[in-house]
Short mmCIF file of C-alpha atoms in Angstrom, two decimals:
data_model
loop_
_atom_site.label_atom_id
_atom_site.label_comp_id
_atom_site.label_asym_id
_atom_site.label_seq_id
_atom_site.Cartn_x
_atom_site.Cartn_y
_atom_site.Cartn_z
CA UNK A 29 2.89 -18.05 -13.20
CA UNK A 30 6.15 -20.41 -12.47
CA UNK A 31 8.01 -20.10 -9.26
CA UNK A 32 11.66 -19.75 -9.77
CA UNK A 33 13.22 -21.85 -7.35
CA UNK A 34 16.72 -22.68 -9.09
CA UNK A 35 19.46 -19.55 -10.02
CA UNK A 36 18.69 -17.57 -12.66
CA UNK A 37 20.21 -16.41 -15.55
CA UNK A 38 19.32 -14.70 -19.06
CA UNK A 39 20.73 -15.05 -22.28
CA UNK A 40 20.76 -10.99 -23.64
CA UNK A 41 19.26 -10.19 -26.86
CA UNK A 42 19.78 -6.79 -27.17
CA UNK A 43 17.45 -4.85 -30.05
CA UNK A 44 18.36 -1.59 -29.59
CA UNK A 45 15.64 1.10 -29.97
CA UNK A 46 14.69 -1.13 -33.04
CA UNK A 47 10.71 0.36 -33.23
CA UNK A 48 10.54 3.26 -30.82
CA UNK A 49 8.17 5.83 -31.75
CA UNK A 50 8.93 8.34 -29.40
CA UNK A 51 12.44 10.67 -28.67
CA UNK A 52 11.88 10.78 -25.06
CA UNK A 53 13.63 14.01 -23.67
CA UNK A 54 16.77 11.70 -21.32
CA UNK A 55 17.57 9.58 -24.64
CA UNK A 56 19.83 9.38 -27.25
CA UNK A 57 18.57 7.31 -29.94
CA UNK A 58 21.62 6.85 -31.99
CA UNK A 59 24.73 6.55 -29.34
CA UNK A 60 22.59 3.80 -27.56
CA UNK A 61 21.77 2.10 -30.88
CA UNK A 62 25.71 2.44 -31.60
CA UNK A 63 25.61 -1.63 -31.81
CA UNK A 64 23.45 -2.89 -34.88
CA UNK A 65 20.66 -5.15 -34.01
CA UNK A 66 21.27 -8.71 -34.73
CA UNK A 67 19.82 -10.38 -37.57
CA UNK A 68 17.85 -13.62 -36.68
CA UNK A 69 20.04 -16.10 -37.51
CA UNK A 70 22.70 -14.40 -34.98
CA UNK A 71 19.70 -14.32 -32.66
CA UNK A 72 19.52 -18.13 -32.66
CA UNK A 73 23.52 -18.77 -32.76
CA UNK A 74 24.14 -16.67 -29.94
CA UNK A 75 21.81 -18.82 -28.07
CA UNK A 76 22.78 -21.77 -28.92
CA UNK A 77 26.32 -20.45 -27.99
CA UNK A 78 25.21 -19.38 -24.37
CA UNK A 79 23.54 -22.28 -23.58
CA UNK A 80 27.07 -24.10 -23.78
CA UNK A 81 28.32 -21.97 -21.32
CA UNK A 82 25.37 -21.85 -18.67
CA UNK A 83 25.01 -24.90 -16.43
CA UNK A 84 22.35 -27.36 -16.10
CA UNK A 85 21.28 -26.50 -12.71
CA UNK A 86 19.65 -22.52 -13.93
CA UNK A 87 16.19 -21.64 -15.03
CA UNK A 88 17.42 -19.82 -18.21
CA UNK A 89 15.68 -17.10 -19.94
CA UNK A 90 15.94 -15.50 -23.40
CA UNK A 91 15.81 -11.43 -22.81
CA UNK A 92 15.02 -9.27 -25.31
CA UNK A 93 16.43 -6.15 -24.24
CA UNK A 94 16.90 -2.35 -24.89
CA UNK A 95 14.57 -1.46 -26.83
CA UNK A 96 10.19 -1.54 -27.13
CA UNK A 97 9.81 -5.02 -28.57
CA UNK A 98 6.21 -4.79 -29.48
CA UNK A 99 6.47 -1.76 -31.59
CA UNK A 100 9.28 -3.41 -33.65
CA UNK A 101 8.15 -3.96 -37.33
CA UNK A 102 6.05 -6.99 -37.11
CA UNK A 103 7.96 -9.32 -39.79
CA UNK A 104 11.50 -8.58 -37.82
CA UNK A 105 9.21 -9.46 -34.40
CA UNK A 106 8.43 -12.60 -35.46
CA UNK A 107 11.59 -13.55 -36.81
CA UNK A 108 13.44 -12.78 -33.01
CA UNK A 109 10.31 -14.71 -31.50
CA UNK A 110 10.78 -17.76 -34.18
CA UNK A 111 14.03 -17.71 -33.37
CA UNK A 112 13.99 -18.45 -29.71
CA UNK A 113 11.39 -20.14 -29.94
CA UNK A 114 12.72 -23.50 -30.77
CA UNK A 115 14.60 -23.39 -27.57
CA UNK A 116 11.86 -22.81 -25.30
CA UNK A 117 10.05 -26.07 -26.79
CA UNK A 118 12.80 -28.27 -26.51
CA UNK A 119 12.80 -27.02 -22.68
CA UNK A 120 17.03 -25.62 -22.89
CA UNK A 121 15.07 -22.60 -21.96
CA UNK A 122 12.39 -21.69 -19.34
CA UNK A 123 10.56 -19.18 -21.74
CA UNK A 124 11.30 -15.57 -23.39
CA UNK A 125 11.41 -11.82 -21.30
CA UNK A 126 11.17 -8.86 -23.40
CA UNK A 127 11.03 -4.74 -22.43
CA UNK A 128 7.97 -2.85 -24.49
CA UNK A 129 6.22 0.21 -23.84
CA UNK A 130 3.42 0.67 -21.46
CA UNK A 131 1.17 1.99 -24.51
CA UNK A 132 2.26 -0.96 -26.82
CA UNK A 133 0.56 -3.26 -25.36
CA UNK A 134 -2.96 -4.96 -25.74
CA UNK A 135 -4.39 -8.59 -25.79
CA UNK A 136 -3.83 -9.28 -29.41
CA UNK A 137 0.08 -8.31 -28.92
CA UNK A 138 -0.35 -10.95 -25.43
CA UNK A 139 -1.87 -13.39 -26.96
CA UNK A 140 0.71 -13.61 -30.26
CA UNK A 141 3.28 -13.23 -27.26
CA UNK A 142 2.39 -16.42 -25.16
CA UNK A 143 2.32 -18.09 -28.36
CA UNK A 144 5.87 -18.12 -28.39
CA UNK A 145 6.81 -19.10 -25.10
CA UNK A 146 7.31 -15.30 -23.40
CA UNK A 147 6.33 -15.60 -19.85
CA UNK A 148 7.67 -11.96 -18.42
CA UNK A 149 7.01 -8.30 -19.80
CA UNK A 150 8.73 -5.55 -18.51
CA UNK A 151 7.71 -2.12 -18.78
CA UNK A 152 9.41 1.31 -19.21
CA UNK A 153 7.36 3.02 -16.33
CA UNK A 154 9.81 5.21 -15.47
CA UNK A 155 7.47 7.31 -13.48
CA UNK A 156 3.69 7.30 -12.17
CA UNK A 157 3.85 11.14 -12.06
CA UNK A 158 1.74 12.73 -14.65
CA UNK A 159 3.60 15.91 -14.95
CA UNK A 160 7.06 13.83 -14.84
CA UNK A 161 5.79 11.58 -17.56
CA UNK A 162 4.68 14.86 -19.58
CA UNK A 163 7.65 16.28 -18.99
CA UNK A 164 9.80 13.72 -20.09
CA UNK A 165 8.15 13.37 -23.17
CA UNK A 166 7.20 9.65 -22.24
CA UNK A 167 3.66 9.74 -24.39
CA UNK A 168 1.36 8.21 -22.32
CA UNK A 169 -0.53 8.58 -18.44
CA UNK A 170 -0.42 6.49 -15.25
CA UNK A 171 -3.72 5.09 -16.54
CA UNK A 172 -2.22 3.35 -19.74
CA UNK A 173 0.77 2.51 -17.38
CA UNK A 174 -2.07 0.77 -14.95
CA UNK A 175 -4.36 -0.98 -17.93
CA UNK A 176 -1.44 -2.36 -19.22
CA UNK A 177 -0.14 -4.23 -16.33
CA UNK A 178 -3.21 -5.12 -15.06
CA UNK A 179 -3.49 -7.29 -18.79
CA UNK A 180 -0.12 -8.03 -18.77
CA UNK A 181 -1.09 -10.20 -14.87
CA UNK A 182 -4.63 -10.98 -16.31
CA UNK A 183 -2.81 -13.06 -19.19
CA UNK A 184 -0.69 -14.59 -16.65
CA UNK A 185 2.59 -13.15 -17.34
CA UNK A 186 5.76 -11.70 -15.10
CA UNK A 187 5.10 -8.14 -14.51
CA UNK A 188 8.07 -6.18 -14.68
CA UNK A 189 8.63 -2.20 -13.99
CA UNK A 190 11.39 -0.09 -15.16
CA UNK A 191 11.42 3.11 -12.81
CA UNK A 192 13.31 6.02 -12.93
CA UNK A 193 14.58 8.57 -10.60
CA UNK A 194 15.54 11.95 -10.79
CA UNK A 195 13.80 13.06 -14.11
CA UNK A 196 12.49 16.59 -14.97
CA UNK A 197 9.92 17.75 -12.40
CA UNK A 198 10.68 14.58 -10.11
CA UNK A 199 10.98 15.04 -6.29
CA UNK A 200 11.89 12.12 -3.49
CA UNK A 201 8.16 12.84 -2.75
CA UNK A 202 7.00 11.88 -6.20
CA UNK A 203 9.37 9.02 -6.63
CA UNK A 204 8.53 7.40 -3.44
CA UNK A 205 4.53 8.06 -4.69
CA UNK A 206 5.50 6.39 -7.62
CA UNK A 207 6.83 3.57 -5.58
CA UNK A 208 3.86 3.08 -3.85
CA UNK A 209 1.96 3.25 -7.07
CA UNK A 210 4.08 0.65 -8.54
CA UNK A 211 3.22 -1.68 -5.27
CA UNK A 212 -0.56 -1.39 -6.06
CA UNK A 213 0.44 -3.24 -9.34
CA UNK A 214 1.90 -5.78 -7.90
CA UNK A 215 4.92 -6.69 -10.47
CA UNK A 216 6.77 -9.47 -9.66
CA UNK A 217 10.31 -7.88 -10.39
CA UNK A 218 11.69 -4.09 -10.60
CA UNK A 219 14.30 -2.28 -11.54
CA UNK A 220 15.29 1.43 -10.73
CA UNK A 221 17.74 3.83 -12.74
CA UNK A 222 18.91 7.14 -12.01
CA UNK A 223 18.53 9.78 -14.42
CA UNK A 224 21.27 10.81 -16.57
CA UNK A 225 22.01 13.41 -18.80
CA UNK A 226 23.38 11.69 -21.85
CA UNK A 227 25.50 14.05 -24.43
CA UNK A 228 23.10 15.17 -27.77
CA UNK A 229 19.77 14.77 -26.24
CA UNK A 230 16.85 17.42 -25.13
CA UNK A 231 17.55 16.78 -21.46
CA UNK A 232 21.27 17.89 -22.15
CA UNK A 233 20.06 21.30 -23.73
CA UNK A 234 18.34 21.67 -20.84
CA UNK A 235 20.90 21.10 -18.53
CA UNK A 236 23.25 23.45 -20.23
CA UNK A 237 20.54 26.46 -20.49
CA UNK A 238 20.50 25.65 -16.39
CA UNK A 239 16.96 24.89 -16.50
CA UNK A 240 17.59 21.04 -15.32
CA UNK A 241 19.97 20.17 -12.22
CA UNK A 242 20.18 16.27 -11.80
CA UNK A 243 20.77 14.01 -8.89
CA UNK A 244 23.61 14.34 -6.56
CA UNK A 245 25.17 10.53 -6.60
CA UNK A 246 24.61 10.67 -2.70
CA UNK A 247 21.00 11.82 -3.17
CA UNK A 248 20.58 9.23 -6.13
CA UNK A 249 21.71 6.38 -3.55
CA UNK A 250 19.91 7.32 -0.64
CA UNK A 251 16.32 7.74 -2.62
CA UNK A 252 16.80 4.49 -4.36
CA UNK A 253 17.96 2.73 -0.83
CA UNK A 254 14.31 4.05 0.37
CA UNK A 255 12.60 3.24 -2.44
CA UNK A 256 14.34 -0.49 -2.15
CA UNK A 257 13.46 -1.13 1.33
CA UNK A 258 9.37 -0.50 0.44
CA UNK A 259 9.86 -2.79 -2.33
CA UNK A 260 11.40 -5.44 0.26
CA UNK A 261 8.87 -4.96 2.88
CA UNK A 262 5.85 -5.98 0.24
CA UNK A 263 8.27 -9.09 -1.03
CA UNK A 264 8.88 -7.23 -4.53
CA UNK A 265 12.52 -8.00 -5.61
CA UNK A 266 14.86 -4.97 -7.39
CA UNK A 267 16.55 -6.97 -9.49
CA UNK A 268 18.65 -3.61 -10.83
CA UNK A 269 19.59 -0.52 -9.87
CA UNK A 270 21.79 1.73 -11.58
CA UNK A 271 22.44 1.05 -15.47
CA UNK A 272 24.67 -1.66 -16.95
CA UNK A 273 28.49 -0.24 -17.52
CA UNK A 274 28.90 0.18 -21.17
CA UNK A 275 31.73 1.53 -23.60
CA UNK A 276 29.46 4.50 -24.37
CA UNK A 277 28.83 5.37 -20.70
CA UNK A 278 32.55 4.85 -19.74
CA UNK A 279 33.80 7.37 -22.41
CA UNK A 280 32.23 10.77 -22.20
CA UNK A 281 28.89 10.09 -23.20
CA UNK A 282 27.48 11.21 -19.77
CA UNK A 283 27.00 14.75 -19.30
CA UNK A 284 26.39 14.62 -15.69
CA UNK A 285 23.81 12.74 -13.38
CA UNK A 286 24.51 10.16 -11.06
CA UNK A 287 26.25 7.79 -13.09
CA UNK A 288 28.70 5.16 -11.22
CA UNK A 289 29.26 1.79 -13.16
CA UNK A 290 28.87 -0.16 -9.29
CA UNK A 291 25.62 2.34 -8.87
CA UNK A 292 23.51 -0.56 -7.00
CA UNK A 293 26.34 -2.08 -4.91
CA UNK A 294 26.43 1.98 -3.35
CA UNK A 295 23.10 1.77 -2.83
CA UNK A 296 23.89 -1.49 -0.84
CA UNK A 297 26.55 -0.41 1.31
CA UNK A 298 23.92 2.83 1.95
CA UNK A 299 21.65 0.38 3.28
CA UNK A 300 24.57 -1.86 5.13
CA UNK A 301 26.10 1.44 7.00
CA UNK A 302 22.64 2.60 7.84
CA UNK A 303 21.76 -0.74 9.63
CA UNK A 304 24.83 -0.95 11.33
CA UNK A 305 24.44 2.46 12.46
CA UNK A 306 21.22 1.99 14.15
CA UNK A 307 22.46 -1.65 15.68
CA UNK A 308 25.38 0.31 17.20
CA UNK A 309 23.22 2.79 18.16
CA UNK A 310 21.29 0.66 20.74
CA UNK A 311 24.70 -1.30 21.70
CA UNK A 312 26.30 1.33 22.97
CA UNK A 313 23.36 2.95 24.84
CA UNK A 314 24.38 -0.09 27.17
CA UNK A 315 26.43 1.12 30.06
CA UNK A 316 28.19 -2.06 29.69
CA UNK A 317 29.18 -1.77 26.28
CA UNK A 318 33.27 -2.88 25.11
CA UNK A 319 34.58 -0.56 22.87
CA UNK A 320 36.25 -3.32 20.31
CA UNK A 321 33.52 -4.84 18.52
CA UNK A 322 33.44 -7.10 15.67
CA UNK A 323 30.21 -6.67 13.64
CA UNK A 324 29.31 -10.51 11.74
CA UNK A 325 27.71 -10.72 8.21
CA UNK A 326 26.69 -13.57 5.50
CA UNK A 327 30.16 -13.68 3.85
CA UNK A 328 28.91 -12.37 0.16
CA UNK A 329 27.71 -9.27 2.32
CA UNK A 330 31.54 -8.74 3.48
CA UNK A 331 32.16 -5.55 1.01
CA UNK A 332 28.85 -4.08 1.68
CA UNK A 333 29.61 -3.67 5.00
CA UNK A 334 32.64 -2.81 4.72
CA UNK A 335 31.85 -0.08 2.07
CA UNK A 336 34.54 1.10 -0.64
CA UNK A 337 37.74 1.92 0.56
CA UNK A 338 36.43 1.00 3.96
CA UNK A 339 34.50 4.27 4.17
CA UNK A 340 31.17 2.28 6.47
CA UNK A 341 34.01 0.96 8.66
CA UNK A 342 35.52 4.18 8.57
CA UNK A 343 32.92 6.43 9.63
CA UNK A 344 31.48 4.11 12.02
CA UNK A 345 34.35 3.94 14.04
CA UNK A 346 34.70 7.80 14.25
CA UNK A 347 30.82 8.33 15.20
CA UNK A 348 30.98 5.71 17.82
CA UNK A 349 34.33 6.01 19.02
CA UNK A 350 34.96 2.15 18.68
CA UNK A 351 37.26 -0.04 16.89
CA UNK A 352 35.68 -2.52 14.75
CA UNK A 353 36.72 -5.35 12.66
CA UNK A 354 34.01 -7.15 10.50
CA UNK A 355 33.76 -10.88 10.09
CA UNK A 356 31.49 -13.67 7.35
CA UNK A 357 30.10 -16.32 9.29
CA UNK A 358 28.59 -18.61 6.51
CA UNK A 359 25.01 -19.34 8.71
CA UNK A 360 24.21 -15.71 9.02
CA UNK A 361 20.87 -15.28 6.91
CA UNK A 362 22.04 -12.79 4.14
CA UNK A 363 21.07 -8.98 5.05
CA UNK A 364 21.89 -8.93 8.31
CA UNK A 365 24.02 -7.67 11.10
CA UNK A 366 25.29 -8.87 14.69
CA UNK A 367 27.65 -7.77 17.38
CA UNK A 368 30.14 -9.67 18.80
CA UNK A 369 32.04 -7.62 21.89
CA UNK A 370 35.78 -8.36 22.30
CA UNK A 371 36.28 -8.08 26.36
CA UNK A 372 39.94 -9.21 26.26
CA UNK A 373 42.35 -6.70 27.72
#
């Protein structure tokens, strides 16, 4: 498996829901495959398009995206592989990610795979629960979730796992079991979405008849802040949280759940407050301690700190009776926090 060592950046194919086999209880088949699926030859324009717009100094990546790749009638398959493919031998490309199923995949689909240059395979987990799984209507077990990955990093691909939080039956308990699951796979990238309840699908009935209460947004950011910092502690980067905005999303599609088109960037300034919070914490247990303070971060962690509208800042200053101002000192390592007292009268 290739270290990435450069930026990275992927060119989007999206295929949406082209070959799914399943009507899983939190999706909506036909709003999410509003947009029609691209025919080939718009496959390879719209790469050669991006390319012109992506500098020379990234490790780019074709993604096939939104839908379960492998299950996709095979002709059409080979057609989106054949035409990236050209791109990944004449090296404007580092090699082809795609998002399947956990119970689409064996070593005849891996092998036709590395054939054509894809060198990461995400999964929809979305859970490692069995009853959450059941419940959702996913169509497989843990175990198929578990063989599958374990081929997936036996054929020398990326493991990637899609996770979700908040489903039918799901507790923080289970999700954070499911995170620790996920760890014993060792992927080498994750992503985590809330749950919502999209309008026209079985999880909506439910939520209507009262027999399915989502995620609080405050709930939603503070389990997938936890679930983040395990990740970080084992080296395993979240490289999402929260779903991409879309036109659909923005305009009434969501019923209710924890949507919020900056979703990970909360989840961020959860994490930001929380360490700031405990840093202040042992400052002021100092008898010596000023009460102006200006806290120092990397500069790109600036609004994280600072939360939306302020609101860290805020609430910090009311807890700890200080005044604080924050400042982005460029040879900070990104992440973290220091205190700088102002003593001037």
């Amino acid at each position: 498996m290739a270290v990435l060592t450069r930026p990275h950046r992927n060119i989007a194919i999206f295929v949406p829901h082209l070959g799914c086999p399943w009507q899983c209880i939190y999706c909506n088949q036909h709003l999410i495959s509003a947009a029609q699926a691209p025919a080939p030859q718009e496959v390879k324009q719209h790469i050669a398009q991006a390319l012109t717009t992506i500098d020379p100094g990234y490790d780019v990546e074709i993604a096939f995206f939104g839908g379960n790749f492998t299950t996709i009638e095979m002709d059409l398959q080979e057609s989106y592989l054949q035409a990236a493919y050209p791109f990944v031998q004449s090296g404007q490309v580092r090699g082809v990610r795609l998002s399947t199923r956990p119970d689409a995949i064996d070593a005849d689909i891996l092998r036709r795979l590395r054939g054509y240059g894809v060198v990461c395979i995400e999964l929809g987990v979305q859970s490692l629960d069995q009853e959450v799984l059941k419940r959702a209507a996913r169509g497989y077990t843990p175990a198929a979730v578990e063989r599958s990955a374990a081929l997936i990093k036996e054929w020398g691909f990326e493991l990637g796992l899609q996770l979700m939080i908040g489903l039918p039956g799901d507790t923080a308990a289970k999700a954070m079991a499911t995170t620790e699951a996920a760890i014993r796979l060792r992927p080498d990238m994750v992503r985590i979405y809330p749950t919502l309840v999209i309008e026209d699908t079985e999880l909506a009935r439910q939520y209507r008849a009262g027999r399915y209460r989502p995620l609080e947004l405050t709930a939603a950011v503070e389990l997938c802040h936890a679930m983040w910092q395990r990740f970080q502690l084992e080296g395993i980067p979240v490289i999402r949280m929260g779903l991409h905005s879309s036109e659909e999303l923005n305009h009434g599609s969501v019923v209710a759940g924890p949507w919020h088109p900056a979703f990970g960037e909360l989840v961020q300034q959860f994490g930001f407050h929380q360490r700031a919070r405990e840093l202040l914490n042992e400052y002021c247990a100092s008898p010596q301690h000023a009460d102006k303070l200006t806290l120092l971060v990397h500069p790109r962690d600036l609004s994280r700190l600072i939360g939306y509208r302020r609101e860290n800042i805020t609430r910090l200053e009311r807890e700890f009776a200080l005044r604080l101002s924050v400042k982005g000192e460029d040879g900070r390592p990104p992440g973290s926090i220091a205190i700088c007292a102002d003593r001037s009268k």
